[in-house]
Amino acid sequence: MDGVSLNTDPVVDDDADADEFEIEGDCGMAKCISQSGVIQGENPLPPVVGMEFDSYEDVYYFYNCYAKEQGFGVRVSNTWYRKTKERYRGKLSCSSAGFKKKSEANRPRPETRTGCPAMIKFRLMENKRWRIIEVELDHNHLISAVSGKFYKSHKQLGIGTKRALHLDSAEEVQKVRLFRTVVIDVEGNGSVEVSSGEFRSSHNQTSQLRLKDGDAQAIHNYFSHLQLIDPNFFYVVDLNEKGCLRNLFWSNTRSRVAYGYFGDVVAVDTICLTDKYQVPLVSFIGVNHHGQSVLLGCGLLAGDTIEACTWLFRAWLTCMLGRPPQVIITDQCRTLQAAVADVFPRAFHCLCLPRIMQKVPEKLGGLYEYESIRMALNNAVYYSLRPEEFEATWEDMIHHYRLRNHVWLQMLYEDRRQWVPVYLKEIFLAGMLLTRPNEVVESFFDGYLDKHTSLKEFLDKYDQALQANHQLEVLADMESRNSGFMLQSRCYFELQLAKLYTNNILRKFEREVEGMYSCFCTRQINGEGEVITYMVREQIEVDGNRRECRDFEVLYNATEMEVLCVCGLFNFKGYLCRHALSVLHQNGIEEIPPQYVVSRWRKDIKRSYVLNHSNGGIDINNPVHRYDHLYKCIMQVVEEGRKSEVRYKDTVQALDQILRKLNLVEGRL
């Protein structure tokens, strides 16, 4: 036990009353307070486990700034002390945490607290820095940024000072900007500070990126170029104790904004690490409204250790403002599984099914009766409709071919709930987990990166890959909005979605509409209560060369307009299957219920790949603040103006008018 609390039985526990905290002493973050004494900042990041700070006061100030931005107050729930009266642990909560003690007064004040769970816990580490160790962001009451000014914690005149603090110099303004950065730490071995291109030393390991001549300069040149053209370009550098580059992460504005639209399911591509490419690239990939891959960030790792992967995941999560995906997909790898469990504990972790099945020849190819084993494995994985069916088929395979002691198959079975489709039917996967035989995962950088591509060559081609991807999305947008989709049938389900969905998704849905006609028997087998059970028979292709009839159970609730098929296609792909459509059709339903119309596939939603900047925290008396904010605003104008020739001409005309107006004002002064 490294410390003893003086409050063995705390006077103030996690849910009890606590006075507003008045921090004593100076604090480096105090320079972020405006002349009025009210906290200001540029959209503080949400707290994330692993963030580190120089002092207890800095933690409080950071959380208070975040609270003001979100619209809630802060109070200290508890502080733990050693016998030397040194603080070593703390907990900050929403001001609505806990409940007030019951009062015996004749007219007690009304209860204003709600038992809100939002809080952070932090402790003093061996390196004498304070690290956040637990975070709860969700509140059980409404919060509003407008109401933040009414909280006592936001009205402090700085920390340990009564004087007004000025922000006139560029150096001080930079301190405000760097307040948005965080420190990412792995297992207490050091830290790397995330900032707009500032290099810091990091963990006490000797590994480093294997760079060839010119690679380091290529990285510097490319990142410098991106910073000039992209004001929200984000990167993090991890150096070892000798100052050598070990790990690197970066993401541009488009990727950061795209994550807001398509960040529900994210795949981590580590093929360059597993196949020993010259460029040890790790890519974060999502899928857009056309079903196309979209890049959400990149990293270079010196090694595939748990520490390196954890560092990279935390860097990416910080870049995405601490918002984890609902589902994350990786290769089957104990290192990745440990890092995901650490950084994304609430996300559902899927293992990439095609990559697992691609290993079958390597892992099982030397076995006697390999071809029969392969077919039995395929049958268990791809054609089981229920977990018990998979379990029985798997057990038959293991027993019949005497595979009980096969280590790789044992590991697959232990992880079955993360990769076998029959266990994933309740998880929305947006088409990112391929669940059919012989499907192959394509890398985002296919055609631009292979095993022999050098880092310098890759950086030269990096923009080409991004531009090609962006062009595909723009062309698909134009096709979906300007050209009608050629319907193969007059089915009302297809007519309905043709008005809403992008053409690429419609083509995939069209296969399900056509498949309705191969469902030759739809019969009701159970009609008790509100939920009716149907059995839909379809002739399906098995193993690519033979067909067999399968029965698919579909549950239908007419009251709630809910339909659920045992095949699970809706969660796998994001649109209803032929079996569910057959049941809706048989019940005279002419439109797909709204809960099955997925907004991420819609073509009528305007998606602008520009970060949304408010003018909160801008000091208009400060020239550096004015420049920074105007630059971000004008970038939004540029993004909109480039989209068409008409918009370009209107933008140029409007800018000319603004410039003439400013010149007239200047002439009057």
XYZ file of C-alpha atoms in Angstrom:
669
model
C 0.000 0.000 0.000
C 1.708 3.164 -1.164
C -0.309 5.592 0.932
C -2.725 5.961 3.779
C -5.674 8.330 3.721
C -6.063 10.594 6.705
C -9.782 10.183 6.046
C -9.957 6.501 6.905
C -13.684 6.977 7.185
C -14.035 9.924 4.875
C -16.070 12.833 6.078
C -16.868 13.414 2.402
C -17.481 10.200 0.471
C -18.256 9.771 -3.197
C -21.927 10.630 -2.846
C -21.886 12.961 0.104
C -21.837 16.729 0.341
C -18.639 18.588 -0.443
C -17.860 22.280 -0.396
C -16.721 23.999 -3.567
C -12.970 23.521 -3.874
C -10.704 26.552 -3.532
C -7.265 25.627 -4.892
C -4.357 27.284 -3.151
C -1.009 28.113 -4.738
C 0.059 28.979 -8.276
C -0.729 26.811 -11.271
C 0.757 26.832 -14.741
C -2.685 26.628 -16.330
C -3.762 29.875 -14.732
C -2.630 31.753 -17.812
C -5.680 30.385 -19.613
C -7.993 32.685 -17.645
C -9.200 35.841 -19.332
C -8.976 39.376 -18.005
C -12.490 39.069 -16.651
C -11.425 36.153 -14.473
C -13.784 33.759 -16.227
C -12.353 30.528 -17.588
C -11.795 30.518 -21.323
C -10.412 27.930 -23.685
C -10.669 26.477 -27.170
C -13.116 23.576 -26.839
C -11.232 21.541 -24.170
C -10.885 17.850 -24.867
C -12.939 15.467 -22.755
C -10.980 13.671 -20.039
C -9.529 10.324 -21.074
C -7.909 7.649 -18.937
C -4.129 8.085 -19.221
C -4.038 11.902 -19.387
C -1.308 13.333 -17.142
C -0.848 16.737 -15.517
C 1.880 18.506 -13.584
C -0.198 19.143 -10.472
C -3.442 18.434 -8.653
C -4.508 21.981 -9.468
C -3.946 21.411 -13.179
C -6.284 18.415 -13.120
C -8.972 20.484 -11.419
C -8.511 23.366 -13.825
C -8.628 21.092 -16.888
C -11.823 19.363 -15.731
C -13.391 22.704 -14.797
C -12.687 24.096 -18.284
C -14.209 20.993 -19.836
C -17.213 21.309 -17.503
C -17.766 24.941 -18.480
C -17.666 24.012 -22.167
C -20.248 21.264 -21.592
C -22.419 23.216 -19.162
C -22.045 21.711 -15.701
C -20.315 22.609 -12.458
C -17.485 20.807 -10.664
C -16.891 19.922 -7.044
C -14.357 17.810 -5.166
C -15.907 14.581 -3.939
C -12.843 13.314 -2.106
C -9.113 13.754 -1.660
C -6.827 11.107 -0.199
C -3.703 11.993 1.822
C -0.626 10.160 2.977
C 0.540 10.382 6.580
C 2.862 13.166 5.456
C -0.284 15.112 4.496
C 0.736 14.837 0.846
C -2.186 14.377 -1.541
C -1.921 11.240 -3.659
C -5.430 10.642 -5.028
C -8.549 12.646 -5.853
C -12.025 12.513 -7.297
C -13.820 15.382 -9.054
C -17.542 15.123 -9.740
C -20.360 16.955 -11.431
C -21.888 19.466 -9.013
C -25.101 17.436 -9.211
C -23.410 14.318 -7.813
C -24.801 12.744 -4.650
C -27.684 14.188 -2.660
C -27.856 16.817 0.050
C -28.199 15.733 3.651
C -31.695 15.866 5.011
C -32.368 19.124 6.831
C -34.461 19.577 9.969
C -35.258 23.178 8.992
C -38.890 24.247 8.733
C -38.406 25.351 5.150
C -35.532 23.250 3.751
C -34.052 24.184 0.415
C -35.306 22.106 -2.517
C -33.094 19.244 -3.707
C -30.989 20.317 -6.683
C -28.746 17.299 -6.986
C -29.563 14.215 -9.010
C -26.950 11.671 -7.945
C -25.131 12.353 -11.223
C -22.409 9.735 -11.949
C -20.179 11.999 -14.098
C -16.720 12.210 -12.551
C -12.974 11.653 -12.937
C -10.562 9.927 -10.563
C -6.836 10.646 -10.640
C -3.723 9.793 -8.655
C -0.098 10.798 -8.155
C 2.291 8.551 -10.100
C 5.917 7.681 -9.418
C 7.019 10.286 -11.946
C 5.323 12.935 -9.735
C 2.658 13.637 -12.317
C -1.086 13.262 -11.797
C -2.762 10.697 -14.051
C -6.481 10.258 -14.710
C -7.307 6.621 -13.857
C -11.092 6.513 -14.242
C -13.598 8.561 -16.256
C -17.379 8.714 -16.447
C -18.649 11.234 -19.020
C -22.388 10.520 -18.940
C -24.744 12.663 -16.842
C -28.206 11.693 -15.597
C -29.560 15.217 -16.107
C -29.670 17.773 -18.894
C -26.602 19.955 -19.346
C -26.249 23.098 -21.424
C -23.191 25.161 -22.261
C -25.337 28.283 -21.898
C -25.906 27.580 -18.238
C -22.223 27.052 -17.429
C -21.724 30.660 -16.348
C -24.065 30.173 -13.398
C -21.850 27.602 -11.650
C -19.610 28.715 -8.846
C -16.653 26.638 -10.053
C -16.563 28.671 -13.302
C -16.407 32.046 -11.564
C -13.029 31.723 -9.921
C -10.553 34.580 -10.507
C -7.738 32.301 -11.532
C -6.053 29.755 -9.332
C -4.295 31.159 -6.326
C -4.287 34.697 -7.675
C -6.524 37.756 -7.556
C -4.896 39.716 -10.365
C -6.256 39.977 -13.876
C -4.267 37.903 -16.342
C -3.526 39.318 -19.792
C -3.099 37.341 -23.000
C -1.323 39.742 -25.274
C 1.720 37.863 -26.485
C 1.796 35.068 -29.012
C 3.612 32.909 -26.445
C 0.752 33.171 -23.981
C -1.831 32.533 -26.672
C 0.074 29.379 -27.603
C -0.345 28.226 -23.996
C -4.090 28.542 -24.435
C -3.933 26.488 -27.605
C -1.751 23.822 -26.029
C -4.233 23.486 -23.199
C -6.282 21.429 -25.636
C -3.481 18.848 -25.748
C -3.161 15.820 -23.492
C -0.452 13.514 -22.308
C -0.675 9.889 -23.326
C 1.124 7.444 -21.063
C 1.636 3.704 -21.231
C 2.055 1.674 -18.034
C 3.737 4.532 -16.209
C 6.917 4.336 -18.282
C 6.870 7.930 -19.415
C 4.762 10.221 -21.507
C 4.444 11.924 -24.825
C 2.654 15.224 -25.105
C 0.118 15.617 -27.876
C 0.389 19.016 -29.447
C 0.424 20.805 -32.755
C 3.741 19.270 -33.783
C 5.840 19.372 -30.607
C 8.296 16.514 -30.078
C 8.779 15.154 -26.551
C 10.682 12.207 -25.121
C 8.757 9.166 -24.068
C 8.904 5.635 -22.716
C 12.049 3.991 -21.412
C 12.390 1.495 -24.228
C 15.245 1.207 -26.715
C 13.114 0.412 -29.785
C 12.905 2.897 -32.601
C 11.566 3.141 -36.127
C 13.977 1.778 -38.691
C 14.385 4.800 -40.932
C 16.455 4.953 -44.087
C 18.345 7.961 -45.362
C 15.915 10.740 -46.151
C 12.955 9.203 -44.294
C 13.124 11.545 -41.304
C 13.377 14.582 -43.547
C 10.483 13.270 -45.649
C 8.303 12.989 -42.529
C 9.259 16.508 -41.454
C 8.631 17.986 -44.891
C 5.305 16.235 -45.349
C 3.960 17.165 -41.917
C 5.138 20.761 -42.316
C 3.303 20.934 -45.634
C 0.110 19.511 -44.124
C 0.214 21.991 -41.261
C 0.306 24.841 -43.744
C -2.686 23.670 -45.799
C -4.691 22.039 -42.998
C -5.017 24.093 -39.778
C -6.531 21.120 -37.935
C -3.930 18.550 -38.962
C -3.147 16.465 -35.883
C -0.102 14.370 -35.087
C 1.639 12.823 -32.112
C 5.277 11.779 -31.915
C 6.739 9.259 -29.463
C 10.499 9.402 -28.882
C 12.560 6.961 -26.855
C 14.977 7.964 -24.099
C 17.687 8.635 -26.673
C 15.474 11.052 -28.595
C 14.961 8.641 -31.506
C 11.603 8.349 -33.241
C 9.702 5.282 -31.998
C 6.013 5.685 -32.799
C 4.025 8.200 -34.826
C 0.348 8.999 -35.362
C -1.342 11.522 -37.650
C -4.782 12.453 -38.975
C -6.039 15.261 -41.193
C -9.211 17.308 -40.856
C -11.199 15.206 -43.288
C -10.498 12.032 -41.324
C -11.402 13.668 -38.023
C -14.707 14.979 -39.377
C -15.494 11.712 -41.167
C -15.217 9.916 -37.839
C -18.122 12.011 -36.577
C -20.285 10.648 -39.391
C -18.967 7.108 -39.721
C -17.247 6.315 -36.439
C -19.706 3.699 -35.191
C -17.641 0.805 -36.588
C -13.867 1.100 -37.036
C -11.383 -1.445 -38.386
C -7.684 -1.386 -37.495
C -5.557 -2.605 -40.407
C -2.221 -4.023 -39.198
C -1.346 -6.092 -42.277
C 1.877 -4.090 -42.719
C 3.052 -5.208 -39.285
C 2.084 -8.859 -39.611
C 3.511 -9.189 -43.148
C 6.710 -7.256 -42.282
C 6.373 -4.353 -44.723
C 9.182 -1.795 -44.863
C 6.565 0.755 -43.747
C 5.157 -0.416 -40.372
C 1.807 1.234 -41.072
C -1.345 0.880 -38.989
C -4.525 2.346 -40.520
C -7.849 3.185 -38.886
C -10.626 2.555 -41.406
C -14.348 3.295 -41.471
C -17.000 2.950 -44.153
C -18.914 5.902 -45.620
C -22.500 6.295 -46.876
C -21.600 4.575 -50.154
C -20.057 1.574 -48.418
C -16.599 2.824 -49.450
C -13.591 2.704 -47.146
C -12.684 5.986 -45.472
C -9.399 6.709 -43.707
C -9.679 7.766 -40.043
C -6.008 8.070 -39.151
C -2.600 6.429 -39.588
C 0.282 5.379 -37.398
C 3.809 4.024 -37.651
C 4.972 1.635 -34.921
C 8.496 0.484 -34.136
C 7.139 -2.837 -32.883
C 3.906 -4.735 -32.395
C 4.095 -4.695 -28.591
C 1.177 -4.110 -26.245
C 2.764 -0.829 -25.161
C 3.114 0.436 -28.743
C -0.442 -0.519 -29.697
C -1.831 0.992 -26.508
C 0.051 4.216 -27.205
C -1.301 4.354 -30.750
C -4.898 3.654 -29.711
C -4.765 6.367 -27.059
C -3.282 8.836 -29.523
C -6.080 8.082 -32.011
C -8.759 8.290 -29.323
C -7.398 11.654 -28.204
C -7.475 12.914 -31.796
C -11.138 11.890 -31.973
C -11.940 13.884 -28.814
C -12.198 10.855 -26.573
C -15.201 9.351 -28.387
C -14.630 5.591 -28.764
C -16.322 3.600 -31.536
C -19.153 1.219 -30.740
C -17.358 -1.629 -32.524
C -13.673 -2.078 -33.298
C -12.398 -4.771 -35.682
C -8.823 -6.102 -35.626
C -6.856 -9.176 -36.609
C -6.772 -12.039 -34.140
C -3.699 -11.113 -32.109
C -3.213 -11.252 -28.354
C -1.273 -7.977 -28.446
C -4.104 -6.127 -30.187
C -6.726 -7.780 -28.000
C -4.959 -6.610 -24.837
C -4.539 -3.050 -26.146
C -8.176 -2.810 -27.267
C -9.393 -4.065 -23.882
C -7.293 -1.392 -22.174
C -8.156 1.626 -24.348
C -11.654 0.717 -25.600
C -13.219 -1.223 -22.707
C -16.792 -0.324 -23.727
C -16.428 -1.053 -27.442
C -17.346 -4.478 -28.801
C -14.177 -6.064 -30.148
C -14.615 -8.154 -33.314
C -11.905 -10.224 -34.960
C -11.590 -10.060 -38.732
C -13.234 -13.228 -40.089
C -11.648 -13.195 -43.607
C -8.146 -12.808 -42.143
C -8.768 -15.758 -39.823
C -10.022 -17.927 -42.675
C -7.051 -16.909 -44.841
C -4.798 -18.576 -42.270
C -6.535 -21.943 -42.638
C -4.175 -23.344 -45.345
C -1.139 -22.268 -43.308
C -2.430 -23.608 -39.980
C -4.242 -26.753 -41.150
C -2.754 -27.479 -44.589
C -0.412 -30.182 -43.276
C -3.187 -32.215 -41.676
C -4.434 -35.493 -43.090
C -7.832 -35.026 -44.782
C -7.209 -31.264 -44.943
C -9.811 -30.640 -47.635
C -12.546 -32.361 -45.620
C -11.516 -30.427 -42.494
C -11.635 -27.163 -44.428
C -15.161 -27.881 -45.686
C -16.329 -28.865 -42.194
C -14.873 -25.650 -40.760
C -16.540 -23.546 -43.470
C -19.848 -25.251 -42.809
C -19.648 -24.530 -39.074
C -18.577 -20.898 -39.493
C -20.615 -19.681 -42.468
C -23.781 -21.774 -42.442
C -24.706 -22.119 -38.766
C -27.846 -20.125 -37.951
C -27.825 -20.518 -34.164
C -25.044 -20.813 -31.560
C -26.055 -24.332 -30.569
C -25.849 -25.375 -34.227
C -22.313 -24.005 -34.472
C -21.279 -25.688 -31.218
C -22.573 -29.061 -32.402
C -20.964 -28.782 -35.865
C -17.639 -27.649 -34.377
C -17.635 -30.492 -31.850
C -18.364 -33.022 -34.614
C -15.416 -31.681 -36.615
C -13.040 -31.766 -33.637
C -14.083 -35.277 -32.664
C -14.234 -36.816 -36.141
C -10.822 -35.519 -37.259
C -9.125 -35.880 -33.837
C -8.274 -32.171 -33.515
C -8.810 -31.842 -29.761
C -5.204 -30.813 -29.080
C -4.745 -28.478 -32.038
C -3.540 -25.220 -30.420
C -4.726 -22.825 -33.152
C -8.212 -24.316 -33.270
C -8.387 -24.171 -29.474
C -7.569 -20.463 -29.612
C -10.188 -19.891 -32.315
C -12.812 -21.617 -30.210
C -11.936 -19.548 -27.135
C -12.438 -16.366 -29.196
C -15.498 -17.648 -31.113
C -17.831 -14.949 -29.738
C -15.667 -12.298 -31.419
C -15.477 -13.680 -34.960
C -18.069 -16.376 -35.692
C -21.066 -14.638 -37.374
C -23.670 -16.572 -35.401
C -22.521 -14.797 -32.215
C -22.452 -11.313 -33.757
C -26.034 -10.931 -34.949
C -26.941 -8.387 -32.276
C -23.985 -6.102 -33.123
C -24.420 -3.437 -35.830
C -21.420 -3.838 -38.168
C -22.329 -1.581 -41.135
C -21.031 -4.124 -43.653
C -17.462 -3.888 -42.337
C -17.204 -7.487 -41.129
C -17.312 -9.720 -44.205
C -19.362 -12.806 -43.344
C -19.522 -14.781 -46.605
C -17.066 -17.412 -47.902
C -14.114 -16.322 -50.053
C -14.543 -12.604 -49.265
C -11.211 -10.763 -49.067
C -10.400 -7.623 -47.092
C -8.824 -4.953 -49.289
C -6.339 -2.525 -47.788
C -7.066 1.196 -48.096
C -3.606 1.687 -49.634
C -3.757 -1.194 -52.145
C -1.835 -0.098 -55.235
C 0.135 2.504 -53.297
C 1.949 0.372 -50.718
C 3.562 -3.068 -50.837
C 6.217 -4.908 -48.834
C 9.069 -3.190 -50.643
C 7.751 0.395 -50.648
C 10.009 2.721 -48.649
C 8.620 5.260 -46.200
C 9.705 8.153 -48.410
C 7.952 6.592 -51.420
C 4.825 5.975 -49.362
C 4.631 9.582 -48.202
C 5.030 10.708 -51.814
C 2.036 8.507 -52.771
C -0.017 9.159 -49.640
C -1.821 12.206 -51.031
C -2.549 10.355 -54.273
C -4.286 7.578 -52.341
C -6.368 10.076 -50.363
C -7.286 12.076 -53.448
C -8.334 8.933 -55.321
C -10.519 7.916 -52.387
C -12.065 11.381 -52.114
C -12.736 11.452 -55.850
C -14.578 8.134 -55.663
C -16.792 9.547 -52.916
C -17.478 12.764 -54.845
C -18.372 10.837 -57.997
C -20.637 8.509 -56.021
C -22.308 11.547 -54.419
C -22.951 13.088 -57.825
C -24.313 9.836 -59.234
C -26.649 9.338 -56.267
C -28.002 12.887 -56.296
C -28.166 13.648 -60.007
C -28.955 10.377 -61.754
C -31.902 8.163 -60.983
C -31.267 4.590 -59.935
C -32.353 2.058 -62.550
C -34.757 -0.148 -60.621
C -34.785 -3.804 -61.625
C -38.240 -4.315 -60.140
C -41.267 -2.239 -59.184
C -41.156 -3.466 -55.603
C -42.381 -0.728 -53.248
C -39.517 -1.437 -50.809
C -37.020 -0.633 -53.550
C -38.996 2.429 -54.648
C -38.989 3.709 -51.057
C -35.233 3.384 -50.503
C -34.380 4.686 -53.994
C -35.505 8.103 -52.750
C -33.304 7.916 -49.654
C -30.233 5.731 -50.086
C -27.082 6.172 -52.127
C -26.858 4.134 -55.327
C -24.098 1.828 -54.069
C -26.170 0.738 -51.087
C -29.266 0.393 -53.292
C -27.393 -2.047 -55.557
C -26.662 -4.228 -52.543
C -30.228 -3.973 -51.255
C -31.475 -4.822 -54.732
C -29.996 -8.308 -54.367
C -32.232 -8.869 -51.344
C -35.293 -7.658 -53.241
C -34.473 -10.080 -56.063
C -33.867 -12.783 -53.464
C -37.453 -12.453 -52.242
C -38.485 -14.438 -55.315
C -36.231 -17.346 -54.354
C -38.065 -17.584 -51.012
C -40.733 -19.987 -52.237
C -42.469 -20.818 -48.959
C -43.403 -18.383 -46.193
C -45.638 -19.896 -43.553
C -46.782 -18.919 -40.078
C -45.858 -21.491 -37.441
C -46.654 -19.653 -34.213
C -49.108 -16.847 -33.522
C -49.241 -16.534 -29.743
C -49.280 -12.996 -28.362
C -48.099 -9.991 -30.347
C -45.078 -11.737 -31.867
C -45.779 -14.055 -34.819
C -43.182 -16.590 -35.945
C -42.771 -17.303 -39.644
C -40.635 -19.873 -41.403
C -39.222 -18.742 -44.742
C -37.720 -21.417 -46.987
C -34.995 -20.526 -49.481
C -32.722 -22.490 -51.756
C -29.166 -21.347 -51.022
C -25.784 -22.101 -52.536
C -23.424 -24.112 -50.325
C -19.677 -24.510 -50.935
C -20.026 -22.787 -54.302
C -21.211 -25.810 -56.277
C -24.352 -27.224 -54.698
C -27.693 -25.888 -53.519
C -29.852 -26.886 -50.586
C -33.074 -25.697 -48.979
C -32.803 -23.878 -45.657
C -35.525 -22.629 -43.344
C -35.092 -19.140 -41.842
C -37.099 -18.194 -38.776
C -38.499 -14.641 -38.833
C -40.207 -12.969 -35.844
C -42.785 -10.285 -36.662
C -44.469 -7.861 -34.271
C -47.239 -5.974 -36.068
C -47.850 -3.622 -33.129
C -44.267 -2.370 -32.907
C -43.572 -2.934 -36.614
C -40.547 -5.017 -35.737
C -39.147 -7.839 -37.851
C -36.174 -10.005 -36.887
C -34.626 -12.742 -39.030
C -32.362 -15.462 -37.752
C -29.872 -14.747 -40.570
C -28.947 -11.403 -38.927
C -28.335 -9.564 -42.200
C -29.713 -6.222 -40.979
C -27.011 -5.807 -38.327
C -24.335 -7.277 -40.575
C -25.051 -5.078 -43.612
C -27.427 -2.302 -42.507
C -30.477 -3.250 -44.584
C -33.239 -5.848 -44.285
C -32.815 -9.346 -45.684
C -35.011 -11.116 -48.260
C -36.618 -13.247 -45.540
C -37.765 -10.233 -43.499
C -38.965 -8.492 -46.670
C -41.001 -11.586 -47.584
C -42.760 -11.507 -44.210
C -43.497 -7.766 -44.504
C -44.829 -8.319 -48.023
C -47.045 -11.191 -46.903
C -48.528 -8.954 -44.177
C -49.395 -6.214 -46.684
C -46.705 -3.772 -45.473
C -45.758 -1.437 -48.326
C -42.958 0.518 -46.641
C -39.949 -0.559 -44.626
C -40.521 0.516 -40.988
C -38.522 3.672 -40.106
C -36.282 1.945 -37.558
C -34.826 -0.092 -40.437
C -34.012 2.961 -42.556
C -30.411 3.679 -41.538
C -29.348 7.339 -41.667
C -25.684 6.528 -42.391
C -26.704 5.327 -45.918
C -28.841 8.359 -46.795
C -27.938 10.625 -49.696
C -30.014 13.600 -48.520
C -27.846 14.319 -45.458
C -25.374 17.137 -46.020
C -21.900 16.087 -44.894
C -19.282 18.822 -44.743
C -15.702 17.719 -44.088
C -14.797 20.854 -42.144
C -14.398 20.919 -38.398
C -17.097 23.000 -36.740
C -15.511 25.900 -34.874
C -17.485 28.163 -32.601
C -16.099 31.498 -31.429
C -16.296 30.456 -27.781
C -13.163 31.423 -25.887
C -11.987 33.909 -28.547
C -10.533 37.128 -27.184
C -11.310 39.661 -29.924
C -8.809 42.078 -28.385
C -6.010 39.602 -29.067
C -4.605 39.741 -32.651
C -3.379 36.153 -32.572
C -6.813 34.919 -31.490
C -8.426 36.941 -34.258
C -6.082 35.543 -36.899
C -6.520 31.943 -35.756
C -10.312 32.130 -35.698
C -10.624 33.960 -39.042
C -8.348 31.406 -40.688
C -10.545 28.532 -39.516
C -13.673 30.339 -40.704
C -12.256 31.078 -44.138
C -11.293 27.436 -44.575
C -14.965 26.555 -44.282
C -15.716 29.068 -47.050
C -12.984 27.543 -49.234
C -14.364 24.036 -48.679
C -17.845 25.088 -49.771
C -16.662 27.280 -52.652
C -14.605 24.577 -54.359
C -17.555 22.205 -54.826
C -18.798 23.627 -58.134
C -18.056 26.302 -60.699
C -21.099 28.323 -59.630
C -20.110 28.191 -55.973
C -16.542 29.133 -56.874
C -17.669 32.267 -58.728
C -20.049 33.252 -55.909
C -17.287 32.767 -53.355
C -14.767 34.888 -55.271
C -17.383 37.629 -55.727
C -18.306 37.591 -52.036
C -14.651 37.713 -50.965
C -14.024 40.656 -53.296
C -16.956 42.492 -51.716
C -15.652 41.788 -48.225
C -12.177 42.997 -49.180
C -13.542 46.224 -50.735
C -15.618 46.851 -47.624
C -12.596 46.340 -45.363
C -10.513 48.712 -47.538
C -13.236 51.384 -47.276
C -13.254 51.006 -43.490
C -9.455 51.244 -43.437
C -9.611 54.447 -45.516
C -11.940 56.109 -43.022
C -9.647 55.430 -40.064
